[in-house]
Amino acid sequence: DARVTQTPRHKVTEMGQEVTMRCQPILGHNTVFWYRQTMMQGLELLAYFRNRAPLDDSGMPKDRFSAEMPDATLATLKIQPSEPRDSAVYFCASGLTSGAPWEQYFGPGTRLTVT
Amino acid sequence: LAKTTQPISMDSYEGQEVNITCSHNNIATNDYITWYQQFPSQGPRFIIQGYKTKVTNEVASLFIPADRKSSTLSLPRVSLSDTAVYYCLVGSPGWAGKSTFGDGTTLTVKP
């Protein structure tokens, strides 16, 4: 049963520290999404990639967030420097552009707490 | 990008059929309608997708009227384990544009 994996599952850090979250999409999927979920804002799309190229990162605070896909099996989301307002659950999802539209497979998430 | 509107919450009892309606008045010609389910502490899970009329799978049915300005997710004979947040999503093939999950509908199934 293919799944999206995310590491770490939980991260507690102090304000100002760099945070790196990693995602391994389902093998063969060519589209990767990063979402952030909070009680106040719900599920927000931060960025998405197709064939490793960034297509849209307009949902991301550019001054501190960056997303990359070094290769087809790894996507990263970095926050530098982190702030308390970045505390949230960060989800990665993957899919196929040839598959059903918007059929995304989500990972278990990284719960980030910035103190 | 089509905006969706769903009820914030719904209650039901075990064994009942639950229908959750989503409004998407400005749906585009190429847009599909997709529903996700999210349990606490988990990522959303794809349930069903459709373009028009009716779609049924082993989990749910999706009813889409001819004007496609709304859709209804139908869950037959719900159980306690169906308690979750249900999101309606509208988007076009090829991942064009942004997806927006909206606020979702919190379904609580009671014994």
Coordinates of N, CA and C in Angstrom, one line a residue:
Chain A
D1 N 0.9 -1.2 0.0 CA 0.0 0.0 0.0 C 0.9 1.2 0.0
A2 N 1.0 1.9 -1.1 CA 1.9 3.1 -1.3 C 1.4 4.3 -0.4
R3 N 2.3 4.9 0.2 CA 1.9 6.1 1.1 C 2.8 7.2 0.9
V4 N 2.4 8.4 1.2 CA 3.3 9.5 1.4 C 3.8 9.5 2.8
T5 N 5.1 9.7 2.9 CA 5.7 9.7 4.2 C 6.3 11.1 4.5
Q6 N 6.2 11.5 5.7 CA 6.7 12.8 6.2 C 7.5 12.7 7.4
T7 N 8.6 13.4 7.5 CA 9.5 13.5 8.7 C 9.9 14.9 9.0
P8 N 10.0 15.3 10.2 CA 9.6 14.5 11.4 C 8.1 14.5 11.6
R9 N 7.5 13.7 12.4 CA 6.1 13.8 12.7 C 5.8 14.9 13.7
H10 N 6.7 15.2 14.5 CA 6.5 16.3 15.5 C 7.8 17.0 15.6
K11 N 7.7 18.4 15.8 CA 8.9 19.2 15.9 C 8.6 20.3 16.8
V12 N 9.4 20.5 17.9 CA 9.3 21.6 18.8 C 10.6 22.4 18.7
T13 N 10.5 23.7 18.4 CA 11.7 24.5 18.3 C 11.4 25.9 18.8
E14 N 12.5 26.6 19.0 CA 12.4 27.9 19.5 C 12.4 28.9 18.4
M15 N 11.7 30.0 18.6 CA 11.7 31.1 17.7 C 13.0 31.5 17.1
G16 N 13.1 31.6 15.8 CA 14.4 32.0 15.2 C 15.2 30.8 14.7
Q17 N 14.8 29.6 15.0 CA 15.5 28.4 14.5 C 15.0 28.1 13.2
E18 N 15.9 27.4 12.4 CA 15.5 26.8 11.1 C 14.8 25.5 11.3
V19 N 13.8 25.3 10.5 CA 13.0 24.1 10.5 C 13.0 23.5 9.1
T20 N 13.3 22.2 9.0 CA 13.2 21.6 7.7 C 12.3 20.4 7.8
M21 N 11.3 20.3 7.0 CA 10.3 19.2 6.9 C 10.5 18.5 5.6
R22 N 10.4 17.2 5.6 CA 10.7 16.4 4.5 C 9.5 15.5 4.1
C23 N 9.4 15.3 2.8 CA 8.3 14.5 2.3 C 8.8 13.6 1.2
Q24 N 8.3 12.3 1.3 CA 8.6 11.4 0.2 C 7.3 11.1 -0.5
P25 N 7.1 11.6 -1.7 CA 5.8 11.3 -2.4 C 5.7 9.9 -2.8
I26 N 4.5 9.5 -3.2 CA 4.3 8.1 -3.7 C 5.1 7.9 -5.0
L27 N 5.8 6.8 -5.1 CA 6.6 6.6 -6.2 C 5.8 6.7 -7.5
G28 N 6.3 7.5 -8.4 CA 5.6 7.6 -9.7 C 4.7 8.8 -9.8
H29 N 4.3 9.4 -8.6 CA 3.5 10.6 -8.6 C 4.4 11.8 -9.1
N30 N 3.8 12.6 -9.9 CA 4.6 13.7 -10.5 C 4.1 15.1 -10.0
T31 N 3.2 15.1 -9.0 CA 2.8 16.4 -8.5 C 2.8 16.3 -6.9
V32 N 3.4 17.4 -6.4 CA 3.5 17.4 -4.9 C 3.0 18.7 -4.4
F33 N 2.3 18.6 -3.3 CA 1.7 19.8 -2.7 C 2.1 19.9 -1.2
W34 N 2.3 21.2 -0.8 CA 2.5 21.4 0.7 C 1.3 22.3 1.2
Y35 N 0.7 21.8 2.3 CA -0.4 22.5 2.9 C 0.0 22.8 4.4
R36 N -0.7 23.8 4.9 CA -0.6 24.1 6.4 C -2.0 24.1 6.9
Q37 N -2.2 23.5 8.1 CA -3.5 23.5 8.7 C -3.4 24.0 10.1
T38 N -4.3 25.0 10.4 CA -4.5 25.6 11.7 C -6.0 25.6 12.0
M39 N -6.3 25.8 13.3 CA -7.7 25.9 13.6 C -8.3 27.2 13.0
M40 N -7.5 28.2 13.0 CA -8.0 29.5 12.6 C -8.2 29.6 11.1
Q41 N -7.2 29.1 10.4 CA -7.1 29.3 8.9 C -7.6 28.1 8.1
G42 N -7.7 27.0 8.8 CA -8.1 25.7 8.1 C -6.9 25.2 7.3
L43 N -7.2 24.6 6.1 CA -6.2 24.0 5.3 C -5.8 24.9 4.2
E44 N -4.6 25.4 4.2 CA -4.1 26.4 3.2 C -3.0 25.7 2.3
L45 N -3.1 26.0 1.0 CA -2.1 25.5 0.1 C -1.0 26.5 0.1
L46 N 0.2 25.9 0.4 CA 1.4 26.8 0.4 C 2.1 26.8 -0.9
A47 N 2.3 25.6 -1.5 CA 3.1 25.5 -2.8 C 2.7 24.1 -3.4
Y48 N 2.9 24.1 -4.8 CA 2.8 22.8 -5.4 C 3.8 22.7 -6.6
F49 N 4.2 21.5 -6.8 CA 5.2 21.2 -7.9 C 4.6 20.2 -8.8
R50 N 5.0 20.4 -10.1 CA 4.7 19.4 -11.1 C 6.0 19.0 -11.8
N51 N 6.3 17.7 -11.8 CA 7.6 17.2 -12.4 C 8.8 17.9 -11.8
R52 N 8.7 18.2 -10.5 CA 9.7 18.8 -9.7 C 9.8 20.3 -9.9
A53 N 9.1 20.9 -10.8 CA 9.2 22.3 -11.0 C 8.1 23.0 -10.2
P54 N 8.5 24.1 -9.5 CA 7.4 24.8 -8.7 C 6.5 25.5 -9.6
L55 N 5.1 25.2 -9.4 CA 4.1 25.9 -10.3 C 3.5 27.0 -9.6
D56 N 3.3 26.9 -8.3 CA 2.7 28.0 -7.5 C 3.1 27.9 -6.1
D57 N 3.7 29.0 -5.6 CA 4.1 29.1 -4.2 C 3.5 30.4 -3.6
S58 N 2.5 30.9 -4.2 CA 2.0 32.2 -3.8 C 1.3 32.2 -2.4
G59 N 1.1 31.0 -1.9 CA 0.5 30.9 -0.6 C 1.5 30.8 0.5
M60 N 2.8 31.0 0.1 CA 3.9 30.8 1.1 C 4.5 32.2 1.4
P61 N 4.7 32.5 2.7 CA 5.5 33.7 3.1 C 6.9 33.6 2.5
K62 N 7.2 34.4 1.5 CA 8.4 34.3 0.7 C 9.7 34.6 1.6
D63 N 9.5 35.5 2.5 CA 10.7 35.9 3.2 C 11.3 34.9 4.2
R64 N 10.5 33.9 4.5 CA 11.0 32.9 5.5 C 10.8 31.5 5.1
F65 N 9.9 31.2 4.1 CA 9.6 29.9 3.7 C 10.2 29.6 2.3
S66 N 10.7 28.3 2.2 CA 11.1 27.9 0.9 C 10.8 26.4 0.7
A67 N 10.4 26.1 -0.5 CA 10.1 24.7 -0.9 C 10.9 24.3 -2.1
E68 N 11.4 23.0 -2.0 CA 12.2 22.5 -3.1 C 11.9 21.0 -3.3
M69 N 12.3 20.6 -4.5 CA 12.3 19.1 -4.8 C 13.6 18.7 -5.3
P70 N 14.6 18.4 -4.5 CA 15.9 18.0 -5.0 C 15.9 16.9 -6.0
D71 N 15.0 15.9 -5.8 CA 14.8 14.9 -6.7 C 13.3 14.4 -6.6
A72 N 13.0 13.4 -7.5 CA 11.6 13.0 -7.6 C 11.1 12.3 -6.3
T73 N 12.0 11.9 -5.4 CA 11.6 11.2 -4.3 C 11.6 12.0 -3.0
L74 N 12.0 13.3 -3.1 CA 12.1 14.1 -1.9 C 11.6 15.5 -2.2
A75 N 10.7 16.0 -1.3 CA 10.3 17.4 -1.3 C 10.6 17.9 0.1
T76 N 11.1 19.2 0.2 CA 11.4 19.8 1.4 C 10.7 21.1 1.6
L77 N 10.4 21.4 2.8 CA 9.8 22.7 3.2 C 10.6 23.3 4.3
K78 N 11.2 24.5 4.1 CA 12.1 25.1 5.1 C 11.5 26.4 5.6
I79 N 11.7 26.6 6.9 CA 11.3 27.8 7.5 C 12.5 28.4 8.2
Q80 N 12.9 29.6 7.8 CA 14.0 30.2 8.4 C 13.9 31.7 8.4
P81 N 13.8 32.4 9.5 CA 13.7 31.9 10.8 C 12.3 31.6 11.2
S82 N 12.1 30.6 12.1 CA 10.7 30.2 12.5 C 10.1 31.2 13.5
E83 N 8.8 31.4 13.5 CA 8.1 32.2 14.4 C 7.0 31.5 15.0
P84 N 6.5 31.9 16.2 CA 5.4 31.2 16.9 C 4.2 31.1 16.0
R85 N 3.9 32.0 15.1 CA 2.7 32.0 14.2 C 2.8 30.9 13.2
D86 N 4.0 30.3 13.1 CA 4.2 29.2 12.1 C 3.7 27.8 12.7
S87 N 3.4 27.8 14.0 CA 2.9 26.6 14.6 C 1.7 26.1 13.9
A88 N 1.7 24.9 13.4 CA 0.6 24.3 12.6 C 1.0 22.9 12.3
V89 N 0.1 22.2 11.6 CA 0.4 20.9 11.1 C 0.6 21.1 9.6
Y90 N 1.7 20.6 9.1 CA 2.1 20.8 7.7 C 1.9 19.4 7.0
F91 N 1.1 19.4 6.0 CA 0.9 18.2 5.2 C 1.5 18.3 3.8
C92 N 2.0 17.2 3.4 CA 2.5 17.0 2.1 C 1.5 16.1 1.4
A93 N 1.2 16.3 0.1 CA 0.4 15.4 -0.7 C 1.0 15.2 -2.0
S94 N 0.7 14.1 -2.6 CA 1.1 13.8 -4.0 C 0.0 13.3 -4.9
G95 N 0.2 13.4 -6.2 CA -0.8 13.0 -7.1 C -0.2 12.8 -8.5
L96 N -1.1 12.4 -9.4 CA -0.7 12.3 -10.8 C -1.5 13.2 -11.7
T97 N -0.9 13.9 -12.6 CA -1.6 14.8 -13.5 C -2.5 14.0 -14.4
S98 N -2.1 12.8 -14.7 CA -2.9 11.9 -15.6 C -4.0 11.2 -14.9
G99 N -4.0 11.4 -13.6 CA -5.1 10.7 -12.8 C -6.3 11.6 -12.6
A100 N -7.2 11.2 -11.8 CA -8.4 12.0 -11.5 C -8.0 13.3 -11.0
P101 N -8.7 14.4 -11.5 CA -8.3 15.7 -11.1 C -8.4 15.9 -9.6
W102 N -7.5 16.4 -9.0 CA -7.5 16.8 -7.6 C -7.5 15.5 -6.7
E103 N -7.2 14.3 -7.2 CA -7.1 13.2 -6.3 C -5.7 13.2 -5.7
Q104 N -5.6 13.7 -4.5 CA -4.3 13.8 -3.8 C -4.2 12.8 -2.7
Y105 N -3.0 12.4 -2.5 CA -2.8 11.4 -1.4 C -1.9 12.2 -0.3
F106 N -2.5 12.3 0.9 CA -1.8 13.1 1.9 C -1.0 12.2 2.8
G107 N 0.1 12.8 3.3 CA 0.9 12.2 4.3 C 0.3 12.4 5.7
P108 N 1.0 11.9 6.7 CA 0.4 12.0 8.1 C 0.6 13.4 8.7
G109 N 1.5 14.2 8.1 CA 1.7 15.6 8.6 C 2.9 15.7 9.6
T110 N 3.4 16.9 9.6 CA 4.4 17.3 10.6 C 3.8 18.3 11.5
R111 N 3.7 18.0 12.8 CA 3.1 19.0 13.8 C 4.2 19.8 14.3
L112 N 4.2 21.1 13.9 CA 5.3 22.0 14.3 C 4.8 23.0 15.4
T113 N 5.6 23.0 16.5 CA 5.4 24.0 17.5 C 6.6 24.9 17.7
V114 N 6.4 26.2 17.5 CA 7.4 27.1 17.7 C 7.2 28.0 19.0
T115 N 8.1 27.9 19.9 CA 7.9 28.6 21.2 C 8.7 29.9 21.3
Chain B
L1 N -11.4 30.6 -9.8 CA -11.4 29.5 -8.8 C -12.8 29.5 -8.1
A2 N -13.4 28.3 -8.3 CA -14.8 28.2 -7.7 C -14.7 28.1 -6.2
K3 N -15.5 29.0 -5.6 CA -15.6 29.0 -4.1 C -16.7 28.0 -3.7
T4 N -16.5 27.3 -2.6 CA -17.5 26.3 -2.2 C -18.1 26.7 -0.9
T5 N -19.3 26.3 -0.6 CA -20.0 26.6 0.6 C -20.6 25.3 1.1
Q6 N -20.3 25.0 2.4 CA -20.9 23.8 3.0 C -21.4 24.1 4.4
P7 N -22.3 23.3 4.9 CA -22.7 23.5 6.3 C -21.5 23.3 7.2
I8 N -21.4 24.0 8.3 CA -20.3 23.9 9.2 C -20.3 22.6 9.9
S9 N -21.5 22.2 10.3 CA -21.6 20.9 11.1 C -22.9 20.2 10.8
M10 N -22.9 18.9 11.1 CA -24.1 18.1 11.0 C -24.0 16.9 12.0
D11 N -25.1 16.6 12.5 CA -25.2 15.4 13.5 C -26.0 14.3 12.8
S12 N -25.7 13.1 13.1 CA -26.5 12.0 12.7 C -26.4 10.9 13.7
Y13 N -27.1 9.8 13.4 CA -27.1 8.6 14.3 C -26.6 7.4 13.5
E14 N -26.1 6.5 14.1 CA -25.6 5.3 13.5 C -26.7 4.6 12.7
G15 N -26.4 4.2 11.5 CA -27.3 3.5 10.6 C -28.1 4.4 9.7
Q16 N -28.0 5.7 9.9 CA -28.8 6.6 9.0 C -28.0 6.9 7.8
E17 N -28.6 7.4 6.8 CA -28.0 7.9 5.6 C -27.7 9.4 5.8
V18 N -26.6 9.9 5.5 CA -26.2 11.3 5.6 C -25.9 11.9 4.3
N19 N -26.5 13.1 4.1 CA -26.3 13.8 2.8 C -25.7 15.2 3.2
I20 N -24.6 15.5 2.6 CA -23.9 16.8 2.8 C -23.9 17.5 1.5
T21 N -24.4 18.7 1.5 CA -24.5 19.4 0.2 C -23.4 20.5 0.2
C22 N -22.9 20.7 -1.0 CA -21.9 21.7 -1.2 C -22.4 22.6 -2.4
S23 N -22.3 23.9 -2.2 CA -22.7 24.9 -3.2 C -21.4 25.4 -3.9
H24 N -21.5 25.5 -5.2 CA -20.3 26.0 -6.0 C -20.9 26.7 -7.2
N25 N -21.5 27.8 -7.0 CA -22.2 28.6 -8.0 C -21.4 29.0 -9.2
N26 N -20.1 29.2 -9.0 CA -19.3 29.7 -10.1 C -18.4 28.6 -10.6
I27 N -18.9 27.4 -10.6 CA -18.1 26.3 -11.1 C -17.8 26.5 -12.6
A28 N -16.6 26.2 -13.0 CA -16.2 26.3 -14.4 C -16.5 25.0 -15.2
T29 N -16.5 25.2 -16.5 CA -16.9 24.1 -17.4 C -16.0 22.9 -17.2
N30 N -14.7 23.1 -17.0 CA -13.7 22.0 -16.9 C -13.6 21.5 -15.5
D31 N -14.2 22.1 -14.5 CA -14.0 21.7 -13.1 C -14.7 20.4 -12.8
Y32 N -14.0 19.6 -11.9 CA -14.6 18.4 -11.3 C -14.8 18.7 -9.8
I33 N -15.7 17.9 -9.3 CA -16.0 18.1 -7.9 C -15.5 16.9 -7.1
T34 N -14.7 17.2 -6.1 CA -14.0 16.1 -5.3 C -14.3 16.3 -3.8
W35 N -14.5 15.2 -3.1 CA -14.8 15.2 -1.7 C -13.7 14.5 -1.0
Y36 N -13.3 15.1 0.2 CA -12.3 14.5 1.0 C -12.8 14.3 2.4
Q37 N -12.2 13.4 3.1 CA -12.6 13.1 4.5 C -11.4 13.2 5.4
Q38 N -11.5 13.9 6.5 CA -10.3 14.0 7.4 C -10.7 13.7 8.8
F39 N -10.0 12.7 9.4 CA -10.1 12.3 10.8 C -9.1 13.1 11.6
P40 N -9.3 13.3 12.9 CA -8.4 14.0 13.7 C -7.0 13.5 13.6
S41 N -6.0 14.3 13.6 CA -4.6 14.0 13.5 C -4.2 13.2 12.3
Q42 N -5.0 13.3 11.2 CA -4.6 12.6 10.0 C -4.8 13.6 8.8
G43 N -4.1 13.3 7.7 CA -4.3 14.1 6.5 C -5.6 13.7 5.9
P44 N -6.2 14.7 5.0 CA -7.4 14.4 4.3 C -7.2 13.1 3.4
R45 N -8.3 12.5 3.2 CA -8.4 11.2 2.4 C -9.4 11.4 1.3
F46 N -9.0 11.2 0.1 CA -9.9 11.2 -1.1 C -11.0 10.2 -0.9
I47 N -12.3 10.7 -1.1 CA -13.4 9.8 -1.1 C -14.0 9.5 -2.4
I48 N -14.3 10.6 -3.2 CA -15.1 10.4 -4.4 C -15.0 11.7 -5.3
Q49 N -15.1 11.5 -6.5 CA -15.0 12.6 -7.5 C -16.0 12.4 -8.6
G50 N -16.5 13.5 -9.1 CA -17.5 13.4 -10.2 C -17.5 14.7 -11.1
Y51 N -18.1 14.6 -12.2 CA -18.2 15.7 -13.1 C -19.7 16.1 -13.3
K52 N -20.5 15.1 -13.5 CA -22.0 15.3 -13.6 C -22.7 14.1 -13.3
T53 N -24.0 14.2 -13.1 CA -25.0 13.1 -12.7 C -24.6 12.5 -11.4
K54 N -24.4 11.2 -11.4 CA -24.2 10.4 -10.2 C -22.9 9.5 -10.3
V55 N -22.2 9.5 -9.2 CA -21.0 8.6 -9.1 C -21.2 7.8 -7.8
T56 N -20.9 6.6 -7.9 CA -21.0 5.7 -6.7 C -19.7 4.9 -6.6
N57 N -19.2 4.8 -5.4 CA -18.1 3.8 -5.1 C -18.4 3.0 -3.8
E58 N -17.5 2.3 -3.3 CA -17.7 1.5 -2.2 C -17.9 2.3 -0.9
V59 N -17.6 3.6 -0.9 CA -17.7 4.4 0.3 C -18.9 5.3 0.3
A60 N -19.1 5.9 -0.9 CA -20.2 7.0 -0.9 C -20.7 7.1 -2.3
S61 N -21.7 8.0 -2.4 CA -22.3 8.4 -3.7 C -22.2 9.9 -3.8
L62 N -22.1 10.4 -5.0 CA -22.0 11.8 -5.3 C -23.1 12.1 -6.3
F63 N -24.0 13.0 -5.9 CA -25.0 13.5 -6.8 C -24.8 14.9 -7.3
I64 N -24.8 15.1 -8.6 CA -24.5 16.4 -9.2 C -25.7 16.7 -10.2
P65 N -26.4 17.8 -9.9 CA -27.5 18.1 -10.8 C -27.0 18.7 -12.1
A66 N -27.9 18.8 -13.0 CA -27.5 19.2 -14.4 C -26.8 20.6 -14.4
D67 N -27.2 21.5 -13.6 CA -26.5 22.8 -13.6 C -25.2 22.8 -12.9
R68 N -24.9 21.8 -12.2 CA -23.6 21.6 -11.5 C -23.3 22.7 -10.5
K69 N -24.2 23.5 -10.1 CA -24.0 24.5 -9.1 C -24.0 24.0 -7.7
S70 N -24.2 22.8 -7.5 CA -24.1 22.2 -6.2 C -23.8 20.7 -6.3
S71 N -23.5 20.1 -5.3 CA -23.3 18.6 -5.3 C -23.7 18.1 -3.9
T72 N -24.0 16.8 -3.8 CA -24.4 16.2 -2.5 C -23.6 14.9 -2.4
L73 N -22.9 14.9 -1.3 CA -22.2 13.6 -0.9 C -23.2 12.8 0.0
S74 N -23.4 11.6 -0.4 CA -24.3 10.7 0.4 C -23.5 9.6 1.0
L75 N -23.6 9.4 2.3 CA -22.9 8.3 3.0 C -24.0 7.4 3.5
P76 N -24.1 6.2 3.0 CA -25.1 5.3 3.4 C -24.8 4.6 4.8
R77 N -25.8 4.6 5.6 CA -25.7 3.8 6.9 C -24.4 4.1 7.7
V78 N -24.3 5.3 8.1 CA -23.1 5.8 8.8 C -22.9 5.0 10.1
S79 N -21.6 5.0 10.5 CA -21.2 4.4 11.8 C -20.4 5.5 12.5
L80 N -20.1 5.1 13.8 CA -19.4 6.1 14.6 C -18.0 6.5 13.9
S81 N -17.5 5.5 13.2 CA -16.2 5.8 12.6 C -16.2 6.7 11.4
D82 N -17.4 7.1 11.0 CA -17.6 8.1 9.9 C -17.5 9.5 10.5
T83 N -17.4 9.7 11.8 CA -17.3 11.0 12.4 C -16.0 11.6 11.9
A84 N -16.1 12.7 11.2 CA -14.9 13.3 10.6 C -15.3 14.7 10.0
V85 N -14.3 15.4 9.4 CA -14.6 16.6 8.6 C -14.6 16.2 7.2
Y86 N -15.6 16.7 6.4 CA -15.8 16.4 5.0 C -15.6 17.7 4.2
Y87 N -14.7 17.6 3.2 CA -14.4 18.8 2.4 C -14.9 18.6 1.0
C88 N -15.5 19.6 0.5 CA -15.8 19.7 -1.0 C -14.8 20.5 -1.7
L89 N -14.3 20.1 -2.8 CA -13.3 20.8 -3.5 C -13.6 20.8 -5.0
V90 N -13.4 22.0 -5.6 CA -13.7 22.1 -7.0 C -12.5 22.5 -7.8
G91 N -12.1 21.8 -8.8 CA -10.9 22.2 -9.6 C -10.9 21.5 -10.9
S92 N -10.0 22.0 -11.8 CA -9.9 21.5 -13.1 C -8.8 20.5 -13.3
P93 N -8.9 19.6 -14.3 CA -7.8 18.7 -14.5 C -6.4 19.3 -14.8
G94 N -5.4 18.6 -14.5 CA -4.1 19.1 -14.7 C -3.6 20.0 -13.6
W95 N -4.3 20.1 -12.5 CA -3.9 20.8 -11.3 C -3.8 22.3 -11.6
A96 N -4.5 22.8 -12.6 CA -4.4 24.2 -12.9 C -5.0 25.0 -11.8
G97 N -4.4 26.1 -11.4 CA -4.9 26.9 -10.4 C -4.8 26.3 -9.0
K98 N -5.2 27.0 -8.0 CA -5.1 26.5 -6.7 C -6.3 25.7 -6.3
S99 N -6.0 24.8 -5.4 CA -7.1 24.1 -4.7 C -7.5 24.8 -3.4
T100 N -8.7 24.8 -3.1 CA -9.1 25.4 -1.8 C -10.0 24.4 -1.1
F101 N -9.7 24.1 0.1 CA -10.5 23.1 0.8 C -11.6 23.8 1.6
G102 N -11.7 25.0 1.8 CA -12.8 25.6 2.5 C -12.8 25.2 4.0
D103 N -13.9 25.4 4.6 CA -14.0 25.1 6.0 C -14.4 23.7 6.3
G104 N -15.0 23.0 5.4 CA -15.5 21.6 5.6 C -16.7 21.5 6.4
T105 N -17.3 20.3 6.5 CA -18.4 20.0 7.3 C -18.0 19.0 8.4
T106 N -18.2 19.3 9.6 CA -17.9 18.4 10.7 C -19.1 17.5 10.9
L107 N -19.0 16.3 10.6 CA -20.1 15.3 10.8 C -19.8 14.5 12.1
T108 N -20.8 14.6 13.0 CA -20.7 13.8 14.2 C -21.8 12.7 14.2
V109 N -21.4 11.5 14.3 CA -22.3 10.4 14.3 C -22.4 9.9 15.7
K110 N -23.7 9.8 16.2 CA -23.9 9.5 17.6 C -24.5 8.0 17.6
P111 N -24.3 7.4 18.8 CA -24.8 6.0 18.9 C -26.3 6.0 19.0

